[in-house]
Short mmCIF file of N, CA and C in Angstrom, two decimals:
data_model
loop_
_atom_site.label_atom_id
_atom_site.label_comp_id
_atom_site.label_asym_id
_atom_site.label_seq_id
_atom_site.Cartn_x
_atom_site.Cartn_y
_atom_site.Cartn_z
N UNK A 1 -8.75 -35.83 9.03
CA UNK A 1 -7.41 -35.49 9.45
C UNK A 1 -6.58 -34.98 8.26
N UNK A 2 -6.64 -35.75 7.25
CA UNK A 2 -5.92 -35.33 6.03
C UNK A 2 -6.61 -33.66 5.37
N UNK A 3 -7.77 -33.67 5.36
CA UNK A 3 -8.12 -32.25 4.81
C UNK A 3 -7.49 -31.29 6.31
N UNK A 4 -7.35 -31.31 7.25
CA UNK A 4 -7.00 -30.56 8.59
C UNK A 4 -5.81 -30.11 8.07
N UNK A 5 -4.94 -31.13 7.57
CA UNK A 5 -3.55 -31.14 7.15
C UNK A 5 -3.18 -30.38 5.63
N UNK A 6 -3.97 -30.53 4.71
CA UNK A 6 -4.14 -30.21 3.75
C UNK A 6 -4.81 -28.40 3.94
N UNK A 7 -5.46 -28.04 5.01
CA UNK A 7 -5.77 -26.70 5.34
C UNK A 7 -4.69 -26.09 6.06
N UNK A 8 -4.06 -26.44 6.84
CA UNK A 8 -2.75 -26.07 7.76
C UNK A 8 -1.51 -25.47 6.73
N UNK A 9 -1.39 -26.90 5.27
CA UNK A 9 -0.17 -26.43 4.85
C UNK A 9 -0.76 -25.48 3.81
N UNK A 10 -1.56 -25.04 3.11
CA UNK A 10 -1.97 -24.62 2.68
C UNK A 10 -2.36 -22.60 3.18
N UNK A 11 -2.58 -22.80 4.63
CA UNK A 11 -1.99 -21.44 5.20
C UNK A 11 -0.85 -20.86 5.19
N UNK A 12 0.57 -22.36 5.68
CA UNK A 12 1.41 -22.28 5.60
C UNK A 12 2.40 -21.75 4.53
N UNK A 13 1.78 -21.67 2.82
CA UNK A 13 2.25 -21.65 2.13
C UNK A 13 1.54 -20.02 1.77
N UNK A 14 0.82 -19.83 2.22
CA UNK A 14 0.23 -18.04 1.95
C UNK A 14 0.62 -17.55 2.98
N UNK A 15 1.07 -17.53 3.90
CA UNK A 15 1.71 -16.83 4.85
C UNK A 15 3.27 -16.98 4.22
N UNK A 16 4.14 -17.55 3.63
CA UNK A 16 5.23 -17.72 3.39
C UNK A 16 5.15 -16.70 2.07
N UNK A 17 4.38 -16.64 1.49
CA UNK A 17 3.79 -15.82 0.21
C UNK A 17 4.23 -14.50 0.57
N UNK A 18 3.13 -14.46 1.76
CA UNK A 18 2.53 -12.92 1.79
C UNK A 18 4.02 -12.69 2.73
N UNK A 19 4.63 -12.95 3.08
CA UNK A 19 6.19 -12.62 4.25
C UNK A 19 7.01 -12.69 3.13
N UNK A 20 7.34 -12.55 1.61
CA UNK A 20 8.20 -12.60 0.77
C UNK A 20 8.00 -10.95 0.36
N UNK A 21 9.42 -10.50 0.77
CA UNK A 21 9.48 -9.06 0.20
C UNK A 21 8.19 -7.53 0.87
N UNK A 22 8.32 -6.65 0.56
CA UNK A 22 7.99 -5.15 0.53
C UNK A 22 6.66 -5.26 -0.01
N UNK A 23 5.54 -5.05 1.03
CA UNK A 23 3.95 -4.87 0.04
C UNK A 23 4.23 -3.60 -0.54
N UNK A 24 3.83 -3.67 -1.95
CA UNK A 24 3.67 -2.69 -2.57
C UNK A 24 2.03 -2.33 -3.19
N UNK A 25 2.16 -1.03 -3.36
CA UNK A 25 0.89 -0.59 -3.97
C UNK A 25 0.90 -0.08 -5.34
N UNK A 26 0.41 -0.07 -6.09
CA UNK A 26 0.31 0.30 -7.76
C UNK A 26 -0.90 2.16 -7.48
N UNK A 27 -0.09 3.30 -7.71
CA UNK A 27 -0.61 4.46 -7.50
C UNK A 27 -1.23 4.94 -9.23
N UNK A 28 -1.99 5.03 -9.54
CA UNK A 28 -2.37 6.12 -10.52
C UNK A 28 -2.38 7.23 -10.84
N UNK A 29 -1.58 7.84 -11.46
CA UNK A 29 -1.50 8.94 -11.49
C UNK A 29 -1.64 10.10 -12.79
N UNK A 30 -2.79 10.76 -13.05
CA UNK A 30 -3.08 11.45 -14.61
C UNK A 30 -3.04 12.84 -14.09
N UNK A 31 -2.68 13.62 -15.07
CA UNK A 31 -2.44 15.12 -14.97
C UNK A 31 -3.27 15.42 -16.18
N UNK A 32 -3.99 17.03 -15.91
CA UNK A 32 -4.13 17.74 -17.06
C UNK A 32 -3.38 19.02 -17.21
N UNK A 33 -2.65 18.94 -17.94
CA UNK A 33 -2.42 18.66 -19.29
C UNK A 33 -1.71 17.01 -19.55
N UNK A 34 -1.92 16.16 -20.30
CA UNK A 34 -0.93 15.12 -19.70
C UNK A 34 0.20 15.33 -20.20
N UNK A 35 1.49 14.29 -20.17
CA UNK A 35 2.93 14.44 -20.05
C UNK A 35 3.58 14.86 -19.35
N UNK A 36 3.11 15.25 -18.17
CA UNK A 36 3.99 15.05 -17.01
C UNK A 36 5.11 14.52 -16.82
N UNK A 37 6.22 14.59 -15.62
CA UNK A 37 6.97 13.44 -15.57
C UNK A 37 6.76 13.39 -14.21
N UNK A 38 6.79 12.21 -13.48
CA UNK A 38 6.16 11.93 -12.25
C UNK A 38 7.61 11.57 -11.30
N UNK A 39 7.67 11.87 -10.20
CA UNK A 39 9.27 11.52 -9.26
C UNK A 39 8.71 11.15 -8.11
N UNK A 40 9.42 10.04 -7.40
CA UNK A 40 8.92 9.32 -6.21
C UNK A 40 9.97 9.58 -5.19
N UNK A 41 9.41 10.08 -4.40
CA UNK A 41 10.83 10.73 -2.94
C UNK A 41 12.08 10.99 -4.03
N UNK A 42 12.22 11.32 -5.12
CA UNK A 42 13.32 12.27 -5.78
C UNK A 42 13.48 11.49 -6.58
N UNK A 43 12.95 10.30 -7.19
CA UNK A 43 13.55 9.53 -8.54
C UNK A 43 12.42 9.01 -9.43
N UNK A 44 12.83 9.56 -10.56
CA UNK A 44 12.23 9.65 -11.44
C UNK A 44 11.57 8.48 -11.75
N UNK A 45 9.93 8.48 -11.45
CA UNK A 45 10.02 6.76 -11.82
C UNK A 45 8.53 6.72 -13.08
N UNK A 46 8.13 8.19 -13.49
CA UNK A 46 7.23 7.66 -14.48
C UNK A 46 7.54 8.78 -15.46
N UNK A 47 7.97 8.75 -16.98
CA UNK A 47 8.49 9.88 -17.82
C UNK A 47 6.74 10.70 -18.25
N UNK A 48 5.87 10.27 -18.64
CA UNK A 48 4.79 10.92 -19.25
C UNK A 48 3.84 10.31 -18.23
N UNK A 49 2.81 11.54 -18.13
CA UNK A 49 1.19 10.88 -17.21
C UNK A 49 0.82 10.72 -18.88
N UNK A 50 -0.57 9.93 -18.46
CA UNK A 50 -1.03 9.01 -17.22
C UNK A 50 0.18 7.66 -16.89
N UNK A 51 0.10 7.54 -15.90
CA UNK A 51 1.14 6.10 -15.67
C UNK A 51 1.17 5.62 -14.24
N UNK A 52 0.89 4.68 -13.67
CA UNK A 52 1.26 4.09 -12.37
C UNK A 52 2.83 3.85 -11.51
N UNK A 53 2.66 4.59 -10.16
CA UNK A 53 3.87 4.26 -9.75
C UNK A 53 3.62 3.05 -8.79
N UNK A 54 4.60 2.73 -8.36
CA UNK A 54 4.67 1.25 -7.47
C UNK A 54 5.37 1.93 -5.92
N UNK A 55 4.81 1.51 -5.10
CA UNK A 55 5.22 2.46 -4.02
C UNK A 55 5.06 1.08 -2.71
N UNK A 56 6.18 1.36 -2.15
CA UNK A 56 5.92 0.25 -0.70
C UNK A 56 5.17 0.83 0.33
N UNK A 57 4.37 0.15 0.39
CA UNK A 57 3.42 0.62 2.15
C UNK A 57 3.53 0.65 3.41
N UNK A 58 5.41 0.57 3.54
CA UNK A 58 5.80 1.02 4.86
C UNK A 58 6.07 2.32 5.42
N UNK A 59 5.61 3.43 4.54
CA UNK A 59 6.04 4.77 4.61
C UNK A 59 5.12 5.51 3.86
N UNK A 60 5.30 6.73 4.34
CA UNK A 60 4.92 7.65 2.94
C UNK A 60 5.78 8.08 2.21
N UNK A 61 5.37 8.71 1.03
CA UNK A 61 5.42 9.02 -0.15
C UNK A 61 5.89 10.43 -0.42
N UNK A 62 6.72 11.32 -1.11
CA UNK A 62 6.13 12.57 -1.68
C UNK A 62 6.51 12.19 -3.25
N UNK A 63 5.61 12.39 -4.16
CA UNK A 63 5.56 12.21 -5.46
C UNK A 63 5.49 14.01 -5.94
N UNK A 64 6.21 14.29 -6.54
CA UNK A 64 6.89 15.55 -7.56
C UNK A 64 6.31 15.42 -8.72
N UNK A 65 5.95 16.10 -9.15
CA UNK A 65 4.70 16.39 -11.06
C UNK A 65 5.29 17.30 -11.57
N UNK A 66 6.22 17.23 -12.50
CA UNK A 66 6.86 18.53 -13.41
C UNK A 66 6.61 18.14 -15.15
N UNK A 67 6.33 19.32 -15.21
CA UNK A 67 6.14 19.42 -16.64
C UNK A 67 6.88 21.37 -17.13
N UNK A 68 7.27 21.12 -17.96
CA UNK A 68 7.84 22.43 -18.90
C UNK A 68 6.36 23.38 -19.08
N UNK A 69 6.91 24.53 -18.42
CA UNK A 69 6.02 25.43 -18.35
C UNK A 69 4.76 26.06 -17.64
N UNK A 70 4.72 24.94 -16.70
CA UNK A 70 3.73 24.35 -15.42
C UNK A 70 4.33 24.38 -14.26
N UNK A 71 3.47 25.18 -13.29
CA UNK A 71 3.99 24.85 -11.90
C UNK A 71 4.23 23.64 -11.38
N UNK A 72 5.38 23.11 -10.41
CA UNK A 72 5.68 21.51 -10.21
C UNK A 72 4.60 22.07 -8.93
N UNK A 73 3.93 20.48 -8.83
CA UNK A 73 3.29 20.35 -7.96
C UNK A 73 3.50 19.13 -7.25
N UNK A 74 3.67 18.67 -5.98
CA UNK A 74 3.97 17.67 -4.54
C UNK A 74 2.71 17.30 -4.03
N UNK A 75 2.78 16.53 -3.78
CA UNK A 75 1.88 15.05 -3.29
C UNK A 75 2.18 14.35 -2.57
N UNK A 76 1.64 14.45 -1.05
CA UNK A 76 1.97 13.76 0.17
C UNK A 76 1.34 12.24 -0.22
N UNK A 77 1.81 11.16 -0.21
CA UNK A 77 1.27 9.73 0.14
C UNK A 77 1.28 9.57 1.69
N UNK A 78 0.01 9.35 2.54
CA UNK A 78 0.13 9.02 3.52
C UNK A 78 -0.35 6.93 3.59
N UNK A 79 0.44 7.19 4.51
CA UNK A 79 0.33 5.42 4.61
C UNK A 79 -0.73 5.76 5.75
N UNK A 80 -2.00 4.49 5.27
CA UNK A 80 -2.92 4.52 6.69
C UNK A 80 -3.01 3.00 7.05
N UNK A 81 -3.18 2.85 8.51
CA UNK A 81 -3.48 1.71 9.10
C UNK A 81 -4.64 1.04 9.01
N UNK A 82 -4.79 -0.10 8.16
CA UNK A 82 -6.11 -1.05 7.88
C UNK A 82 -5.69 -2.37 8.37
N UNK A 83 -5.88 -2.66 10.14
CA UNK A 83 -5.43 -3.95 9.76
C UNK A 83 -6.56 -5.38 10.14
N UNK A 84 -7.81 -5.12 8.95
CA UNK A 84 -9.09 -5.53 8.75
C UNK A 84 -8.60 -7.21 8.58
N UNK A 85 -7.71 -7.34 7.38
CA UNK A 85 -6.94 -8.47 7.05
C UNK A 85 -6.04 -9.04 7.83
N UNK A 86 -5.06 -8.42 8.42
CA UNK A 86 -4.36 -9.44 9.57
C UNK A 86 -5.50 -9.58 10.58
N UNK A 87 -6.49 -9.13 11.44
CA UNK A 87 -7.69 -9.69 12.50
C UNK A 87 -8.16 -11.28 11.87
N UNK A 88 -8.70 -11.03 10.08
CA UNK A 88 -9.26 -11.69 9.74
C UNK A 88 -8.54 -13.33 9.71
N UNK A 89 -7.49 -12.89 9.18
CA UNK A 89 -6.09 -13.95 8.99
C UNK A 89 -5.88 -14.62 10.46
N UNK A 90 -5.76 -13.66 11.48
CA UNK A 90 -5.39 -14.47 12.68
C UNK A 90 -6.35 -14.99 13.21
N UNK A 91 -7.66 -14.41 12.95
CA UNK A 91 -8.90 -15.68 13.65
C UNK A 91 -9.82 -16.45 12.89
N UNK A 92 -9.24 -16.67 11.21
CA UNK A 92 -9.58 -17.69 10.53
C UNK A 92 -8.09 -18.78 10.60
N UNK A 93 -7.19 -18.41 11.12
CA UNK A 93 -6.24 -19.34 11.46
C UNK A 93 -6.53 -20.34 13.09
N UNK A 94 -6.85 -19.25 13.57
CA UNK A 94 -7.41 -19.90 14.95
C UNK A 94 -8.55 -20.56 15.35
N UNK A 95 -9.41 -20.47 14.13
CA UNK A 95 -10.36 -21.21 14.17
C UNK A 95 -10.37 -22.23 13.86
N UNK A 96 -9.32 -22.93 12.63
CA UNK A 96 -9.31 -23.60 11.46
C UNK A 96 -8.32 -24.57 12.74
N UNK A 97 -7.44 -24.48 13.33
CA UNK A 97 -6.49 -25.20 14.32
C UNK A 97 -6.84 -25.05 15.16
N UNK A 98 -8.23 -24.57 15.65
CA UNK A 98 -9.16 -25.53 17.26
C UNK A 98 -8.51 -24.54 18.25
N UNK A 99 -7.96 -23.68 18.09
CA UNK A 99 -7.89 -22.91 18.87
C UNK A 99 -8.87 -22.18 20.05
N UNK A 100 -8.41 -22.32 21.18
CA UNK A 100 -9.99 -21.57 21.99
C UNK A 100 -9.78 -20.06 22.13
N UNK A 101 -10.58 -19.35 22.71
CA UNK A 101 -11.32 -18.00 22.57
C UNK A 101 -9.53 -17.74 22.70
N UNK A 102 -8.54 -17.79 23.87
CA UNK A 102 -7.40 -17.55 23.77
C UNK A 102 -6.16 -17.49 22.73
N UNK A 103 -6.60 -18.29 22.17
CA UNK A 103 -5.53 -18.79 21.20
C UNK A 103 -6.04 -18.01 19.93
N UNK A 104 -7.33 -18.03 20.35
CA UNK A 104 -7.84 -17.11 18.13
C UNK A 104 -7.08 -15.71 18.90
N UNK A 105 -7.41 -15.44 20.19
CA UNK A 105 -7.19 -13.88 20.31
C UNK A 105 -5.37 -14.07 20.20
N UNK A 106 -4.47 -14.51 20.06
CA UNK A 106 -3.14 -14.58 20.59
C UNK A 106 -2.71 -14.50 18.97
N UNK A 107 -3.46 -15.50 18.48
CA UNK A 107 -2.91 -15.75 17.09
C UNK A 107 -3.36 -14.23 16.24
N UNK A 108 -4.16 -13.81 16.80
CA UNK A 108 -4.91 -12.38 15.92
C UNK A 108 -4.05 -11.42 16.11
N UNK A 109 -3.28 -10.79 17.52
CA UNK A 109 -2.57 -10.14 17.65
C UNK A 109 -1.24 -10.63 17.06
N UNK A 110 -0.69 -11.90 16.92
CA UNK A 110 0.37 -11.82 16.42
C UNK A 110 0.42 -11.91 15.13
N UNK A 111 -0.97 -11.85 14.48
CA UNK A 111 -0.89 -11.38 12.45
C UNK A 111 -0.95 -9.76 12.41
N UNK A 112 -1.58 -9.29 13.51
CA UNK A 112 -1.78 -7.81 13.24
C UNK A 112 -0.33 -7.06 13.48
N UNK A 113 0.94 -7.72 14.30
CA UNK A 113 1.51 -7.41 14.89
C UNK A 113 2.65 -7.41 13.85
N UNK A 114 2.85 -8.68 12.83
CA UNK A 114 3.47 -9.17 12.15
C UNK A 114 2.79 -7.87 10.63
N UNK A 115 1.74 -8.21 10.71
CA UNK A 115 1.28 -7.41 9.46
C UNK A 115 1.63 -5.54 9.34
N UNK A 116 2.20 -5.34 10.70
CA UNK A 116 1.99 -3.82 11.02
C UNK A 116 3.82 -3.72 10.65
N UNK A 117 4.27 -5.03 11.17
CA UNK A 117 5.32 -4.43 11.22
C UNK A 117 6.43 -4.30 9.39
N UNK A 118 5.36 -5.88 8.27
CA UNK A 118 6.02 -5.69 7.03
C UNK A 118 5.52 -4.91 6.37
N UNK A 119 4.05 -4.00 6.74
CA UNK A 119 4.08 -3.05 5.93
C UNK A 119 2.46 -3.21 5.21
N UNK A 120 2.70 -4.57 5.44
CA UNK A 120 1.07 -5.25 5.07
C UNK A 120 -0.10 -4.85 5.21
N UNK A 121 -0.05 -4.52 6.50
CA UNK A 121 -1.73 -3.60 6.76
C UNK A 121 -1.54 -2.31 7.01
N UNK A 122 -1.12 -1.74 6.05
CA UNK A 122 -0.70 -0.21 5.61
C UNK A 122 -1.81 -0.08 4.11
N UNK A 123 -2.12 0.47 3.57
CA UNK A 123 -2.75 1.19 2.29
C UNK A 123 -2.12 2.99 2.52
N UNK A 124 -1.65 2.56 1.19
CA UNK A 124 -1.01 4.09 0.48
C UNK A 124 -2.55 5.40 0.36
N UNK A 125 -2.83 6.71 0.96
CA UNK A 125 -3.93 7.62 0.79
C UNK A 125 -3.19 8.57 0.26
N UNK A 126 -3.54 9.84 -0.93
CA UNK A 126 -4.86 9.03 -1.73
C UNK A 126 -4.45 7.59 -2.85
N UNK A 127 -5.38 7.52 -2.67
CA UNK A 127 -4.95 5.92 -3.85
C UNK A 127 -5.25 5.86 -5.29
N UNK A 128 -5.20 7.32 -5.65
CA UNK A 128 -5.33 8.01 -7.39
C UNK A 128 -5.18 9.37 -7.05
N UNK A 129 -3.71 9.82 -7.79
CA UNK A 129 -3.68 11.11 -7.84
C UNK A 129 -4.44 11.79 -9.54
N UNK A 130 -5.00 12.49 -9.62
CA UNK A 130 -5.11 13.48 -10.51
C UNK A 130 -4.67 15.02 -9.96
N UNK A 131 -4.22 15.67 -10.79
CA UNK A 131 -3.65 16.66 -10.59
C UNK A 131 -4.09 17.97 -11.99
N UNK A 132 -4.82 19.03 -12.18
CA UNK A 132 -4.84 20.02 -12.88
C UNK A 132 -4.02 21.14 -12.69
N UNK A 133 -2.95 20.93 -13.82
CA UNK A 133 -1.30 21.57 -13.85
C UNK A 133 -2.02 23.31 -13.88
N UNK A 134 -1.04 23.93 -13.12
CA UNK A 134 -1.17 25.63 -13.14
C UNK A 134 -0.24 25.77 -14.00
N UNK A 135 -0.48 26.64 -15.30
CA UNK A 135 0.44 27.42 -16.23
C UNK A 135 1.40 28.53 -15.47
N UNK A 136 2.79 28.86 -15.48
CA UNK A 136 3.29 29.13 -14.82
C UNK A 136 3.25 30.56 -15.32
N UNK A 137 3.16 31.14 -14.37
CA UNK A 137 3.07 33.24 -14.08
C UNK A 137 1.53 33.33 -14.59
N UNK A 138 0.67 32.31 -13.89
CA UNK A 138 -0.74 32.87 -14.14
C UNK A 138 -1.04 33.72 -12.60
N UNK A 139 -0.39 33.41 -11.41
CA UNK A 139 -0.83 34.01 -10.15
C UNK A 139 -1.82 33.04 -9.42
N UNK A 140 -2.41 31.85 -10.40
CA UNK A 140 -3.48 31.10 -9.81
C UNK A 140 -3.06 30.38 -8.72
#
């Protein structure tokens, strides 16, 4: 009974975790030539490549690449739907609290449901930009 209890609050406290704030993703991003300066939906958030931006996974993205003398080049972030981890979450919860075939399925939809809606089972595509800068008035 005590380990039952000791597994319960112990969910309880990673679900309180994972429901704190905006999932974010850590993007990579290198250019050639490097020194870039990198802009996230219009604000400037990395001065020189290579460098990682931090991006929330409730949306997409357009990331801006300017450098002096180089064509600026744009970068769609699409957010895609993975929600491998909330299934897993809601029917290792439902298993773990004796739940029957009903209850794992009830509890599964309401992590996937919960997970779709903070952003959680989103992943940022692509998930490493590289970019090879065009010299500007080449026609390329």
């Amino acid at each position: 009974m005590a380990r039952t209890k000791a597994i319960v609050a112990g969910l309880a406290c990673l679900l309180l975790v994972s429901a704190c704030g905006v999932p974010m993703q850590k993007i990579p991003v290198s250019t050639d030539p490097l020194g870039a300066t990198v802009y996230a939906d219009g604000k400037k958030t990395c001065a020189s490549t290579p460098c990682s931006v931090s991006l929330d996974r409730k949306s997409d993205h357009l990331l801006t690449i300017v450098k002096d003398g180089y064509e600026q080049e744009e970068i769609v972030l699409h957010r895609q739907f993975k929600p491998d981890k909330a299934i897993r979450d809601g029917f290792i919860s439902g298993m773990i609290l004796g739940d029957g075939p009903e209850g794992v399925a009830s509890r599964t939809a309401k992590e996937v449901d919960e997970q779709e809606r903070s952003g959680e089972a989103y992943v940022l595509t692509p998930s490493i930009v590289t970019i090879k800068l065009t010299p500007k008035g080449t026609g390329i």
